[in-house]
PDB file of C-alpha atoms in Angstrom:
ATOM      1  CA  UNK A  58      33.553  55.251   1.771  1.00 58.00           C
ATOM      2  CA  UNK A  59      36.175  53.787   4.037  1.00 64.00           C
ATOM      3  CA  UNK A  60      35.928  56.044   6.696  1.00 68.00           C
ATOM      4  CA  UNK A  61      32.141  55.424   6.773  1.00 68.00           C
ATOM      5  CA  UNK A  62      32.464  51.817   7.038  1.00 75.00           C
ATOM      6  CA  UNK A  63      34.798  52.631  10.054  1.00 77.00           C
ATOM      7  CA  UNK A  64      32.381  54.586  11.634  1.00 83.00           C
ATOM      8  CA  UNK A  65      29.737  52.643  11.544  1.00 78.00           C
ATOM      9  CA  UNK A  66      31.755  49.502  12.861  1.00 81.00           C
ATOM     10  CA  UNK A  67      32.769  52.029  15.969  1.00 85.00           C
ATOM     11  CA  UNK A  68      28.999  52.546  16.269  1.00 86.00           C
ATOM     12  CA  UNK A  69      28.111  49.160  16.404  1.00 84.00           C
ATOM     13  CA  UNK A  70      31.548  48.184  18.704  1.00 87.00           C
ATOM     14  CA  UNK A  71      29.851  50.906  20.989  1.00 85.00           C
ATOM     15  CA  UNK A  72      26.621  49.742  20.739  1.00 84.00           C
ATOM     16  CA  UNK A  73      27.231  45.960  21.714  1.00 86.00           C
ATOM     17  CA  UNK A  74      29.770  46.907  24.646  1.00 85.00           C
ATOM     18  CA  UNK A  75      26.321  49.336  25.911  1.00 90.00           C
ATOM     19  CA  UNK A  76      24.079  46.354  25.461  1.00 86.00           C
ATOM     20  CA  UNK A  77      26.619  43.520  27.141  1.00 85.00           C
ATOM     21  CA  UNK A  78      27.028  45.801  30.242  1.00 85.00           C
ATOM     22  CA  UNK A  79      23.328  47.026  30.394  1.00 88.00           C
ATOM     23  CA  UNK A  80      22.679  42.878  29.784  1.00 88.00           C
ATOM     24  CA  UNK A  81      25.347  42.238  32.817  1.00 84.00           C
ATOM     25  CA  UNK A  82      23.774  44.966  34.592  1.00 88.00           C
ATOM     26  CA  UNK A  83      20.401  43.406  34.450  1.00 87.00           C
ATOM     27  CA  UNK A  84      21.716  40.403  35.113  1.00 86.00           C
ATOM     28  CA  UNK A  85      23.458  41.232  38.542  1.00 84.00           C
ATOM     29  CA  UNK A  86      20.428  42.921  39.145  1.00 86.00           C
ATOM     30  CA  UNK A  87      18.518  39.762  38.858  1.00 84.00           C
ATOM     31  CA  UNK A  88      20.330  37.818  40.625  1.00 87.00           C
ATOM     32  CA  UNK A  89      20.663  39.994  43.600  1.00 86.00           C
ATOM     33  CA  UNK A  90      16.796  40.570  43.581  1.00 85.00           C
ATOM     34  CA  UNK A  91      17.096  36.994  43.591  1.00 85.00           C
ATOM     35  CA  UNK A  92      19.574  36.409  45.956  1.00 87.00           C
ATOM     36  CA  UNK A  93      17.060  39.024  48.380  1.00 87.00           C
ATOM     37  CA  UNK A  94      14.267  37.202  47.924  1.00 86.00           C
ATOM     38  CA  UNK A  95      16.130  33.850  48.890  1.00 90.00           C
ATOM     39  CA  UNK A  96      17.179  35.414  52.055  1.00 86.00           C
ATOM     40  CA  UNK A  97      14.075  37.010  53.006  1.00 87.00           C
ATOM     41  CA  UNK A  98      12.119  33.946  52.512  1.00 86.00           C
ATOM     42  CA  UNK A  99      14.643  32.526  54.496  1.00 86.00           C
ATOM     43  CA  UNK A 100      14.285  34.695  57.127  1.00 86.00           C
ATOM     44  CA  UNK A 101      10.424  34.493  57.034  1.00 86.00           C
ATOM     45  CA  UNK A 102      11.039  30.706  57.694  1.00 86.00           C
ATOM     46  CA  UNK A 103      13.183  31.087  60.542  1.00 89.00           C
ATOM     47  CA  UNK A 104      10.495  33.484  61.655  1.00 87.00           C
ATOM     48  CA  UNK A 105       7.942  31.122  61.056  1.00 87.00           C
ATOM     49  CA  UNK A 106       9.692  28.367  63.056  1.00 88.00           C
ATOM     50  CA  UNK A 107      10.285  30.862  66.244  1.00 86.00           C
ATOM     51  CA  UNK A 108       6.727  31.764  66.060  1.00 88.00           C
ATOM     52  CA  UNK A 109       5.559  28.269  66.429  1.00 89.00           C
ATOM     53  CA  UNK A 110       8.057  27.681  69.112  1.00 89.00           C
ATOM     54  CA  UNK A 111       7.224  30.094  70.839  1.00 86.00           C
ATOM     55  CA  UNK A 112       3.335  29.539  70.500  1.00 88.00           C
ATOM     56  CA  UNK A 113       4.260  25.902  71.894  1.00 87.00           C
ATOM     57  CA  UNK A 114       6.660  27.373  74.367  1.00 88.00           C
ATOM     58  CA  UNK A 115       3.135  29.416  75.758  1.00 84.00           C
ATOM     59  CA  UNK A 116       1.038  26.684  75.176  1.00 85.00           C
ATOM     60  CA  UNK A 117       3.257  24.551  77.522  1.00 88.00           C
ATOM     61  CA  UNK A 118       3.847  27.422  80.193  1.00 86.00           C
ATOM     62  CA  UNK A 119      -0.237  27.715  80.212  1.00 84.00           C
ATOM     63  CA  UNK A 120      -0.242  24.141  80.971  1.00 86.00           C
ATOM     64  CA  UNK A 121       2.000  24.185  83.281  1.00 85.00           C
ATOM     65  CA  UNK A 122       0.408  27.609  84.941  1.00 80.00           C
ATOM     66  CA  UNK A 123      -3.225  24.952  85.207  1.00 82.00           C
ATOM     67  CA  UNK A 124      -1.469  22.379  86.874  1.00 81.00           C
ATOM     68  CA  UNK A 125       0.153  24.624  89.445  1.00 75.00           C
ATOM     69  CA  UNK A 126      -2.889  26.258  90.362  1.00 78.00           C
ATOM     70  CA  UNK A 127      -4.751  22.815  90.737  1.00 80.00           C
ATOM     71  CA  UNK A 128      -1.582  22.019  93.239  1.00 78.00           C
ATOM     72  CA  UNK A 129      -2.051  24.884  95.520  1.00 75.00           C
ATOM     73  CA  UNK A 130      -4.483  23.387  97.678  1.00 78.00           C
ATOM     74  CA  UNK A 131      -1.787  20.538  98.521  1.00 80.00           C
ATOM     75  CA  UNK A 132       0.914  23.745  98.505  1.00 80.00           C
ATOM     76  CA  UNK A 133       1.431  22.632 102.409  1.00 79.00           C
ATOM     77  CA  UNK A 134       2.703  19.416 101.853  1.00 80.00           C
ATOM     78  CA  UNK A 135       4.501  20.540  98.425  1.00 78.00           C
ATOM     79  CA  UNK A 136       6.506  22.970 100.224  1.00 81.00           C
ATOM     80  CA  UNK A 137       8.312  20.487 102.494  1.00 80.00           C
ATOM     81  CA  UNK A 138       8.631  18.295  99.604  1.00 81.00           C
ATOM     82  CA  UNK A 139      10.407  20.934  97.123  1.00 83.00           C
ATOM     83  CA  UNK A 140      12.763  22.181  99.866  1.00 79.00           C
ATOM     84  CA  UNK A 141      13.960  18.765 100.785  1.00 82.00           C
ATOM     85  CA  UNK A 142      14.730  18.323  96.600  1.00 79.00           C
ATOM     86  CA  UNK A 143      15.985  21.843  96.769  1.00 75.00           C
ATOM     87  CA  UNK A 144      18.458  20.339  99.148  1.00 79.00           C
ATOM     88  CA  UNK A 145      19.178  17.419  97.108  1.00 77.00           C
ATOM     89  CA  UNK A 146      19.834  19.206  94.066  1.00 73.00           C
ATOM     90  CA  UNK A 147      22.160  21.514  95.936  1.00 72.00           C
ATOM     91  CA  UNK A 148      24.746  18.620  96.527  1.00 74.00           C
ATOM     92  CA  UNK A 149      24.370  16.759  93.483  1.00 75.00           C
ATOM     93  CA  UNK A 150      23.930  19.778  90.113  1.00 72.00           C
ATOM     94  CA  UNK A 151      25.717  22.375  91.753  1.00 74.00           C
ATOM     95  CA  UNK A 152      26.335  23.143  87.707  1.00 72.00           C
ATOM     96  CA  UNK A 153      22.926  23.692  87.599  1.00 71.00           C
ATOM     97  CA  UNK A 154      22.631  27.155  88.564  1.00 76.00           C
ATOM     98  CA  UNK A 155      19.988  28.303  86.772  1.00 76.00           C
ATOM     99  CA  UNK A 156      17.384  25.627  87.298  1.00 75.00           C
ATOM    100  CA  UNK A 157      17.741  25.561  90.603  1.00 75.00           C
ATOM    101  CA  UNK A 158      17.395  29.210  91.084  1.00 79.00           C
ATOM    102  CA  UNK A 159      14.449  28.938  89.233  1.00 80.00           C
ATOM    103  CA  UNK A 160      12.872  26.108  91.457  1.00 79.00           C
ATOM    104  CA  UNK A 161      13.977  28.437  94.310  1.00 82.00           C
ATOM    105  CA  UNK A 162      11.620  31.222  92.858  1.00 86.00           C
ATOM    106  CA  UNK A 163       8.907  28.615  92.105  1.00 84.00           C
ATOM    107  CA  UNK A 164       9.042  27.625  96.324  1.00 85.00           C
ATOM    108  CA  UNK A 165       8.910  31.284  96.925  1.00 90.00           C
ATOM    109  CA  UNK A 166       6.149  31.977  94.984  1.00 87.00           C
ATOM    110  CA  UNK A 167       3.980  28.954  96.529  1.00 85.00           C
ATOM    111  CA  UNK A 168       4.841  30.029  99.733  1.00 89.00           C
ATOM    112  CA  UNK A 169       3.326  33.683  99.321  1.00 87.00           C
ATOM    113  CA  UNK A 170       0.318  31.682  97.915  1.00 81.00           C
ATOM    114  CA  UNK A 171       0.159  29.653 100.633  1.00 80.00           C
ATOM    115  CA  UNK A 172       0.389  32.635 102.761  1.00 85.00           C
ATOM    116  CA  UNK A 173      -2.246  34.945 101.155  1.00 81.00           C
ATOM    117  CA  UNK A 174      -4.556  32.081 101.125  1.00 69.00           C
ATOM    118  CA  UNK A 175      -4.208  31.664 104.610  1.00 79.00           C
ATOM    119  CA  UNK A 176      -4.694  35.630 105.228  1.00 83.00           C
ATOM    120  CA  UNK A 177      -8.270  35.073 103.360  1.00 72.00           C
ATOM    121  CA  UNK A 178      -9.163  32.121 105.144  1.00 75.00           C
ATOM    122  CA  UNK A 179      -8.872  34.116 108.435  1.00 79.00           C
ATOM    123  CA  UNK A 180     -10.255  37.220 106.862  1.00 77.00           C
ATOM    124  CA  UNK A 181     -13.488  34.969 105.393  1.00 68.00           C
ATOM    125  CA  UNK A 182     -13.392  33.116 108.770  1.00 79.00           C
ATOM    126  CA  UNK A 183     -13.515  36.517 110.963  1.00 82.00           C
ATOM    127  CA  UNK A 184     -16.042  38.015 108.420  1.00 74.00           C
ATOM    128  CA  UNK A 185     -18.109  34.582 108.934  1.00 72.00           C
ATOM    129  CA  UNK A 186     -18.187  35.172 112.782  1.00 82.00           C
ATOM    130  CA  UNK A 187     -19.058  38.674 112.483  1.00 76.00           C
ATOM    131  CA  UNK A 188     -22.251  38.083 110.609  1.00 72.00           C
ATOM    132  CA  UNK A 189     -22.958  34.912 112.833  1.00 74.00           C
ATOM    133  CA  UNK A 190     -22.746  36.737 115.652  1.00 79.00           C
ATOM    134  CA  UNK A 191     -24.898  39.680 114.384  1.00 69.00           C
ATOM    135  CA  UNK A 192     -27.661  37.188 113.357  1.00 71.00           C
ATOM    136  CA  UNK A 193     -27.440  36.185 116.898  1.00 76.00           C
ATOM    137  CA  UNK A 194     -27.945  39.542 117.896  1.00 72.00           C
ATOM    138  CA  UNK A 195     -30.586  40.434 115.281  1.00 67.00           C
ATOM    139  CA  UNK A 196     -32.858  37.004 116.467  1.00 71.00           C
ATOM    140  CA  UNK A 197     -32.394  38.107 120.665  1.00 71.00           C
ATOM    141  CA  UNK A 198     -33.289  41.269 119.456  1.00 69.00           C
ATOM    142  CA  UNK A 199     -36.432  40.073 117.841  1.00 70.00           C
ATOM    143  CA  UNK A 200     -37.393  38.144 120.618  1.00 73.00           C
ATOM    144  CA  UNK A 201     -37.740  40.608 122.399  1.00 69.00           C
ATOM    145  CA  UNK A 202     -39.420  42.737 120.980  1.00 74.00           C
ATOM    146  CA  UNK A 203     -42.409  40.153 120.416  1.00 73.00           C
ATOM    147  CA  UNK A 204     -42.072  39.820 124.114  1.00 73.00           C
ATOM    148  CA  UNK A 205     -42.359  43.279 124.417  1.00 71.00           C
ATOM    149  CA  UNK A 206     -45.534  44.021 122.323  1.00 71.00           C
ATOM    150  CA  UNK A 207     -47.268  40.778 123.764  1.00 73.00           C
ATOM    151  CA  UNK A 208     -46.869  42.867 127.057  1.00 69.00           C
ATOM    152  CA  UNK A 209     -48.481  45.494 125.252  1.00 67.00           C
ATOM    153  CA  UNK A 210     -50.983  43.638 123.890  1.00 67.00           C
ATOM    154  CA  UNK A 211     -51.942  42.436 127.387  1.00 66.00           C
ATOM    155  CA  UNK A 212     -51.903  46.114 128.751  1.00 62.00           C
ATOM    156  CA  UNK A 213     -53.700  47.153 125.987  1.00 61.00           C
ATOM    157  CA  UNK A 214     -56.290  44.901 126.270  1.00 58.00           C
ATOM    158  CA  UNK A 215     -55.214  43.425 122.477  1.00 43.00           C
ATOM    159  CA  UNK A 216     -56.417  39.770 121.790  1.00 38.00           C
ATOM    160  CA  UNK A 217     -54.088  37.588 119.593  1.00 41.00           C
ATOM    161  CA  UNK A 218     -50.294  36.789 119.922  1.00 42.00           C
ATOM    162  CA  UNK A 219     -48.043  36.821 116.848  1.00 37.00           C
ATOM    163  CA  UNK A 220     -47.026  33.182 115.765  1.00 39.00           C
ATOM    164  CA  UNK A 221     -43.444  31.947 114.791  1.00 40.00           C
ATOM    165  CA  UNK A 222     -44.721  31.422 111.622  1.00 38.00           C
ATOM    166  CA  UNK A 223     -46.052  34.571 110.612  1.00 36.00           C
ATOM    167  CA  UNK A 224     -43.068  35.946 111.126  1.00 40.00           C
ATOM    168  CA  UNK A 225     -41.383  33.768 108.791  1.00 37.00           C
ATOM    169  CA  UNK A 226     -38.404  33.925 111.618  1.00 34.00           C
ATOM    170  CA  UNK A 227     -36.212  31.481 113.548  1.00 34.00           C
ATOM    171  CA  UNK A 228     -35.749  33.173 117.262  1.00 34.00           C
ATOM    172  CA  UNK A 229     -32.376  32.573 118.844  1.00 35.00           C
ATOM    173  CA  UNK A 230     -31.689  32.373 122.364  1.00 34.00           C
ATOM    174  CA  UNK A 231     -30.985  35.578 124.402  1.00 38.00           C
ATOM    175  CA  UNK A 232     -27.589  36.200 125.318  1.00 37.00           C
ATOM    176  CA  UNK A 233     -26.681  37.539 128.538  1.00 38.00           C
ATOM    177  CA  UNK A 234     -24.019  40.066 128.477  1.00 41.00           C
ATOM    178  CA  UNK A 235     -21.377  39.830 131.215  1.00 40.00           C
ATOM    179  CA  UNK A 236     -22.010  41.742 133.909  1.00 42.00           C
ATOM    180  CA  UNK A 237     -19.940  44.872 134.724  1.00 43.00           C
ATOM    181  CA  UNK A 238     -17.344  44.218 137.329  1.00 44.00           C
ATOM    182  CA  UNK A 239     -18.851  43.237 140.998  1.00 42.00           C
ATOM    183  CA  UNK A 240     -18.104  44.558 144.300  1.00 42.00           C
ATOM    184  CA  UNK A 241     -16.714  41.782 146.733  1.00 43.00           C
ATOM    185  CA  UNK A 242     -19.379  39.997 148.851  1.00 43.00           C
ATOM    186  CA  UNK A 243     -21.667  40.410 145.412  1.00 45.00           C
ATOM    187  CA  UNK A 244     -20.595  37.714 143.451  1.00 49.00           C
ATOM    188  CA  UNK A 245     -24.007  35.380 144.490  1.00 69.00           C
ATOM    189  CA  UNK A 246     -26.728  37.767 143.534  1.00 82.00           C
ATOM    190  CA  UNK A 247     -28.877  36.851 140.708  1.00 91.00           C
ATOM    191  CA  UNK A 248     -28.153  39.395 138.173  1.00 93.00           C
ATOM    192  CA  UNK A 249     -29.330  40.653 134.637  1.00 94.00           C
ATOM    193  CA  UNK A 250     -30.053  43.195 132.354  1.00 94.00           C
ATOM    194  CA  UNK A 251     -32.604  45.568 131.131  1.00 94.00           C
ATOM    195  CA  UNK A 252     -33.666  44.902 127.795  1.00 92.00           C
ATOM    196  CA  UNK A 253     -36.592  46.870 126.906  1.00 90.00           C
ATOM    197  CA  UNK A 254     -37.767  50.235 128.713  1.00 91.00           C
ATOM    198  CA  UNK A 255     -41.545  51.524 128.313  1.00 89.00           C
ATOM    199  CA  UNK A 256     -42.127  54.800 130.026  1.00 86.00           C
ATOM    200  CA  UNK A 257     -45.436  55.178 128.776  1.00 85.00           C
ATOM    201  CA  UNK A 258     -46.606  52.120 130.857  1.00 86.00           C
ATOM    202  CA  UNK A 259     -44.193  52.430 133.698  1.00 89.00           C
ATOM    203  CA  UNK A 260     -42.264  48.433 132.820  1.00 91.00           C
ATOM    204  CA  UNK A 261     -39.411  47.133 131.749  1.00 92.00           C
ATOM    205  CA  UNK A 262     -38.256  43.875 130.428  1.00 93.00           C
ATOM    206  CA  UNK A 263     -35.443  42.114 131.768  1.00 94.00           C
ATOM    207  CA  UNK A 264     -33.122  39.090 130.933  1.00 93.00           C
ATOM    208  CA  UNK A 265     -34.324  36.754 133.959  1.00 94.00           C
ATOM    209  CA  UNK A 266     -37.018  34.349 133.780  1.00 93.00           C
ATOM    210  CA  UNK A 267     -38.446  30.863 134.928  1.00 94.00           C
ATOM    211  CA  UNK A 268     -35.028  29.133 133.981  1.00 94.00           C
ATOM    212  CA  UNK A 269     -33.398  31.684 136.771  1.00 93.00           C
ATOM    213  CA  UNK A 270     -36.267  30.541 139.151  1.00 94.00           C
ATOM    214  CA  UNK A 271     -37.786  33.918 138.906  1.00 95.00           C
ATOM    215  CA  UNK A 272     -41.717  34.482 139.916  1.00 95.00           C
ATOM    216  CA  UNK A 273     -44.094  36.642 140.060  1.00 95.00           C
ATOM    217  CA  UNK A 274     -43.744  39.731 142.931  1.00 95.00           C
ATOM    218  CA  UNK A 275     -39.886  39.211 142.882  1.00 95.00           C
ATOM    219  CA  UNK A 276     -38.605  42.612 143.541  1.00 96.00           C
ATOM    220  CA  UNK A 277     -35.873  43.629 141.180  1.00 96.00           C
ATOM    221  CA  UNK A 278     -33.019  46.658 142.051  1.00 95.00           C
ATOM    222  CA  UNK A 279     -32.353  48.726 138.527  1.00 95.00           C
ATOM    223  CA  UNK A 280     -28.561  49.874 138.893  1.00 95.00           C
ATOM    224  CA  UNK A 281     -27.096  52.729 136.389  1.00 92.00           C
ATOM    225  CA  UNK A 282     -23.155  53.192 136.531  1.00 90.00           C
ATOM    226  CA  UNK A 283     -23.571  51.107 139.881  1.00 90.00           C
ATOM    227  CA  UNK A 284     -26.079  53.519 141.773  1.00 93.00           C
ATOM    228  CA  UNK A 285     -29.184  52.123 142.686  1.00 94.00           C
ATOM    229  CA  UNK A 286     -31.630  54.385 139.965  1.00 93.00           C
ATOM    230  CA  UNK A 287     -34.961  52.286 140.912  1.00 93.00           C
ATOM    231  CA  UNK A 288     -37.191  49.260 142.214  1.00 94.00           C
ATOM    232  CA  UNK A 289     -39.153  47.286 140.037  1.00 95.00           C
ATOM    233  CA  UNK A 290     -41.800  44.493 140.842  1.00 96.00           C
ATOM    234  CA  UNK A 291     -42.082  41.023 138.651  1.00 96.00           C
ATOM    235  CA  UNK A 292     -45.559  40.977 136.055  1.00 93.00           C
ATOM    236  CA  UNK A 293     -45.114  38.327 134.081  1.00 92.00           C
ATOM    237  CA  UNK A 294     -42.638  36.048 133.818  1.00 93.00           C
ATOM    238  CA  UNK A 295     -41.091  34.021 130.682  1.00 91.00           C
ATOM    239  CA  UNK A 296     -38.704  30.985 129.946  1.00 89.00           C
ATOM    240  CA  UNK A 297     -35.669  32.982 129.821  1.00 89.00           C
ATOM    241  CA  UNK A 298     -37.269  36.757 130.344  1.00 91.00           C
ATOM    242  CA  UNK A 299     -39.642  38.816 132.777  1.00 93.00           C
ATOM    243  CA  UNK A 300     -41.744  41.864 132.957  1.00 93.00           C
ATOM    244  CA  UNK A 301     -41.502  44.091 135.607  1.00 94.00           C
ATOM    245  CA  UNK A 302     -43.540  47.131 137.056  1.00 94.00           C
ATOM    246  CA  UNK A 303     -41.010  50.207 137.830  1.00 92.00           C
ATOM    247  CA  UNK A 304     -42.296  50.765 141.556  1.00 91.00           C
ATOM    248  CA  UNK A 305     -40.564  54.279 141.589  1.00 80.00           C
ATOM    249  CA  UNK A 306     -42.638  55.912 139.269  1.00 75.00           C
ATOM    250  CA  UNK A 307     -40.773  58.884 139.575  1.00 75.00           C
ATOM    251  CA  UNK A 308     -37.511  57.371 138.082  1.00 78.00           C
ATOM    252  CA  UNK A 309     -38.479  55.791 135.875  1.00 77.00           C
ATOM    253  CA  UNK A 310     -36.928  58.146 132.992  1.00 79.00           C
ATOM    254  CA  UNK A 311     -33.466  57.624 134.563  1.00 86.00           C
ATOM    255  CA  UNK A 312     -33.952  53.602 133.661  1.00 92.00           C
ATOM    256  CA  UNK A 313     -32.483  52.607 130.405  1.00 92.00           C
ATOM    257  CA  UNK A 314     -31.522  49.917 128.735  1.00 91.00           C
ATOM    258  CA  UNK A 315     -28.661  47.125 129.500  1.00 92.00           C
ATOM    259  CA  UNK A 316     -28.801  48.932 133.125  1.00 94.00           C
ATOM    260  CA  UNK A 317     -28.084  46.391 135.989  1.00 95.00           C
ATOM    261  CA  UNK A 318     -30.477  44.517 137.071  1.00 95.00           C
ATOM    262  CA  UNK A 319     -29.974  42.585 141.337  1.00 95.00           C
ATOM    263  CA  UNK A 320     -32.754  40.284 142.424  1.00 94.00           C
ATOM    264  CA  UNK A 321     -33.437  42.260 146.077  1.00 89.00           C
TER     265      UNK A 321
END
């Protein structure tokens, strides 16, 4: 009987020391768990707090990105301003390394701005003259051909010239193209071009007209590569252009356009 009661009080000794260390277990457990969740939550927080600095640290470089770009069109005047404070910083936060090498950047930076928007400017600028001068071009061009199917027209026996305004067109002014080098002793002859050759009615038309005191039966020399090709006789003659009868009949498929044209 006594050694059961001794047993059983081992048992229950046994028992209790099982439950107090599972209970301590648990209990470390807990309060590590806890412990882990304290930190993380911590760390969330922290992470948290970066994000919104950060988020305020982009907002502000955003800003800051909109104001320089509204600036650039005063980048000129900037520049000289920035390098002279460049200079003045220099002397007076030489322990301010850092911030001045980053104004440094910020001067570089406008500069190549500065400099690429000047490289458009002069691209746009060319491009601008190119298509000015090919509208130019294009309107002469019309011109003349008008004034070369009125002449036509006339030989034809066609009624009816073609108005400005059915065209829909503005017509430019023709351009004379400089003349190809002269001999000496040349240098006061009337001279011009051919604009238009029509074989099939023996005329051409030519860049001289009442402003160059042309008339009617003025006798024109047609030069090619500076040989005299042909002779041609004044038809009709315009503000600023002529017709003219090729006299050399014969020739007349060795004319072509922009040859030289002499008043003879």
């Amino acid at each position: 009987m006594a050694q059961g009661s001794k047993t059983g009080l081992i048992i229950l000794i046994v028992f209790c020391v099982i439950f107090a260390a599972t209970t301590a277990i648990l209990f470390v457990l807990h309060t590590q768990e806890h412990q882990m969740r304290i930190e993380v939550e911590s760390e969330l927080m922290v992470l948290k707090n970066r994000k919104a600095q950060l988020e305020k640290q982009l907002d502000k470089i955003e800003k800051e990105k909109s104001a320089v770009e509204l600036e650039l069109s005063k980048a000129e005047s900037k520049v000289s301003m920035i390098s002279e404070k460049l200079e003045l910083e220099k002397k007076y936060r030489q322990q301010t390394e850092d911030k001045l090498s980053m104004k440094e950047e910020e001067l570089n930076s406008l500069r190549s701005e500065l400099k690429r928007f000047k490289t458009q400017f002069s691209q746009l600028q060319e491009r601008y003259n190119e298509l000015s001068q090919k509208n130019e071009q294009l309107s002469n061009k019309l011109q003349q051909l008008r004034l070369a199917k009125k002449v036509l027209e006339s030989k034809m026996g066609v009624s009816g010239a073609i108005s400005e305004e059915e065209e829909g067109v503005s017509l430019g002014t023709v351009v004379v193209k400089p003349d190809e080098p002269e001999k000496e002793g040349r240098s006061q002859v009337l001279q011009g071009r051919v604009l238009v050759v029509n074989r099939e009615f023996n005329f051409v038309m030519v860049d001289l007209g009442k402003i160059n005191g042309i008339q009617p039966g003025a006798i024109f020399g047609i030069y090619h590569a500076g040989e005299l090709i042909a002779k041609a006789k004044v038809e009709k003659v315009y503000d600023d252009m002529c017709s003219a009868i090729i006299l050399d009949e014969g020739k007349k498929a060795e004319v072509e356009e922009d040859d030289r044209i002499e008043v003879l």
